[in-house]
Coordinates of C-alpha atoms and ligand atoms in Angstrom, one line a residue:
M7 CA 103.5 91.7 51.9
K8 CA 106.4 90.4 53.8
N9 CA 109.2 92.9 53.4
G10 CA 107.3 95.8 51.9
P11 CA 107.5 96.6 48.2
K12 CA 110.8 97.5 46.6
P13 CA 110.8 100.9 45.1
K14 CA 111.0 99.6 41.5
L15 CA 108.2 97.2 42.1
A16 CA 106.1 100.0 43.6
A17 CA 106.5 101.9 40.3
Y18 CA 105.4 98.8 38.2
R19 CA 102.5 98.3 40.6
K20 CA 101.4 101.9 40.0
M21 CA 101.7 101.5 36.3
L22 CA 99.6 98.3 36.4
E23 CA 97.0 99.8 38.6
N24 CA 96.8 102.9 36.4
K25 CA 96.4 100.7 33.3
A26 CA 93.7 98.6 35.0
E27 CA 91.8 101.7 35.9
E28 CA 92.1 103.0 32.3
V29 CA 90.8 99.7 30.9
R30 CA 87.9 99.6 33.4
R31 CA 87.0 103.2 32.6
S32 CA 87.0 102.5 28.9
M33 CA 84.9 99.4 29.5
S34 CA 82.2 101.3 31.4
A35 CA 82.3 104.1 28.8
Q36 CA 81.6 101.5 26.1
K37 CA 78.8 100.0 28.2
A38 CA 77.3 103.5 28.6
A39 CA 77.5 104.1 24.8
Q40 CA 75.9 100.7 24.3
V41 CA 73.0 101.5 26.5
V42 CA 72.5 104.9 24.8
A43 CA 72.6 103.1 21.4
R44 CA 70.0 100.7 22.6
L45 CA 67.5 103.4 23.4
D46 CA 67.6 104.5 19.8
V47 CA 66.9 101.0 18.5
P48 CA 63.2 100.3 17.8
S49 CA 62.3 97.1 19.4
D50 CA 60.6 95.3 16.5
E51 CA 61.9 92.0 15.3
G52 CA 63.7 93.2 12.2
D53 CA 66.3 94.9 14.4
L54 CA 67.1 91.8 16.3
S55 CA 70.0 90.6 14.2
Q56 CA 71.5 94.0 14.1
Q57 CA 71.2 94.1 17.9
H58 CA 72.9 90.7 18.1
H59 CA 75.7 92.0 15.9
E60 CA 76.3 95.0 18.1
E61 CA 76.2 92.7 21.1
W62 CA 78.8 90.5 19.5
I63 CA 81.1 93.4 18.8
F64 CA 80.7 94.7 22.3
L65 CA 81.4 91.3 23.8
N66 CA 84.4 90.8 21.6
R67 CA 85.9 94.1 22.6
N68 CA 85.0 93.3 26.1
T69 CA 86.8 90.0 25.9
I70 CA 90.0 91.7 24.9
D71 CA 89.7 94.2 27.8
M72 CA 88.9 91.4 30.2
K73 CA 91.9 89.5 29.1
L74 CA 94.1 92.5 29.6
L75 CA 92.6 93.1 33.1
R76 CA 93.3 89.5 33.9
E77 CA 96.9 89.8 32.8
I78 CA 97.3 92.9 34.8
S79 CA 95.8 91.4 38.0
D80 CA 98.1 88.4 37.5
A81 CA 101.1 90.7 37.2
L82 CA 100.0 92.4 40.4
R83 CA 99.8 89.0 42.1
R84 CA 103.3 88.2 40.9
I85 CA 104.4 91.4 42.6
D86 CA 102.8 90.2 45.8
H87 CA 104.5 86.8 45.4
D88 CA 107.9 88.3 44.7
N89 CA 108.2 86.7 41.2
Y90 CA 107.3 89.7 39.2
G91 CA 109.5 90.3 36.1
I92 CA 110.6 86.7 35.9
C93 CA 109.8 85.0 32.6
M94 CA 107.3 82.2 33.2
E95 CA 108.8 80.1 30.5
C96 CA 112.6 80.3 31.0
E97 CA 112.6 81.9 34.5
E98 CA 115.1 84.5 33.4
P99 CA 114.5 88.1 34.4
I100 CA 112.5 90.1 31.9
S101 CA 114.3 93.3 30.8
A102 CA 113.3 96.5 32.5
K103 CA 112.8 98.0 29.1
R104 CA 110.2 95.4 28.2
L105 CA 108.5 95.7 31.6
E106 CA 108.3 99.4 31.2
A107 CA 106.6 99.0 27.8
V108 CA 104.5 96.0 28.9
P109 CA 104.3 95.9 32.7
W110 CA 102.1 92.8 32.6
A111 CA 104.5 90.9 30.4
R112 CA 104.7 87.2 31.4
Y113 CA 107.6 86.2 29.2
C114 CA 110.9 87.6 28.1
V115 CA 111.2 88.9 24.6
K116 CA 112.8 85.6 23.4
C117 CA 110.1 83.4 24.8
Q118 CA 107.4 85.7 23.7
E119 CA 108.6 85.5 20.2
R120 CA 108.8 81.8 20.4
I121 CA 105.3 81.6 21.7
A122 CA 104.0 84.0 19.1
A123 CA 105.6 81.8 16.4
R124 CA 104.0 78.7 17.9
I125 CA 100.6 80.5 17.9
A126 CA 101.2 81.5 14.3
D127 CA 101.9 77.8 13.5
G128 CA 98.7 76.8 15.1
E129 CA 100.5 74.8 17.8
L130 CA 99.2 77.1 20.6
V131 CA 95.9 78.8 20.9
D132 CA 96.1 82.5 21.3
D133 CA 94.1 82.5 24.5
Y134 CA 95.0 83.3 28.0
Q135 CA 96.0 79.9 29.3
E136 CA 94.1 79.0 32.5
T137 CA 96.4 76.0 33.0
G138 CA 99.6 76.2 35.0
R139 CA 98.3 78.4 37.7
Ligands
ZN203 ZN1 112.0 83.6 28.7

């Protein structure tokens, strides 16, 4: 941190950290519930597919949480690099209203809509892009 955080950025950072904490807590709660459920499952082979199914649901839910955590940590990194709140597509500032609703937003509303439309058209994959880092 070169010049110390700006007051507004500090508020966003706090929001992001709180959200990350909330997601992490819900993930470990799910994990605990999963372990408890496991104890009830008799371990004969007939239950195996059911077990796989539960695992799949768990992983799937986990993937969404992991994705969000990654977006949050990226946003925190953008705060550190002084480019937080700048649309990664058009490089215009993202509105404060949007950032307050979605502090980890990477795109302004216009670009987000365009990207969502491209995803709907199958042009883009709705996956967190690892490229362009
Ligand atoms: Zn934009």
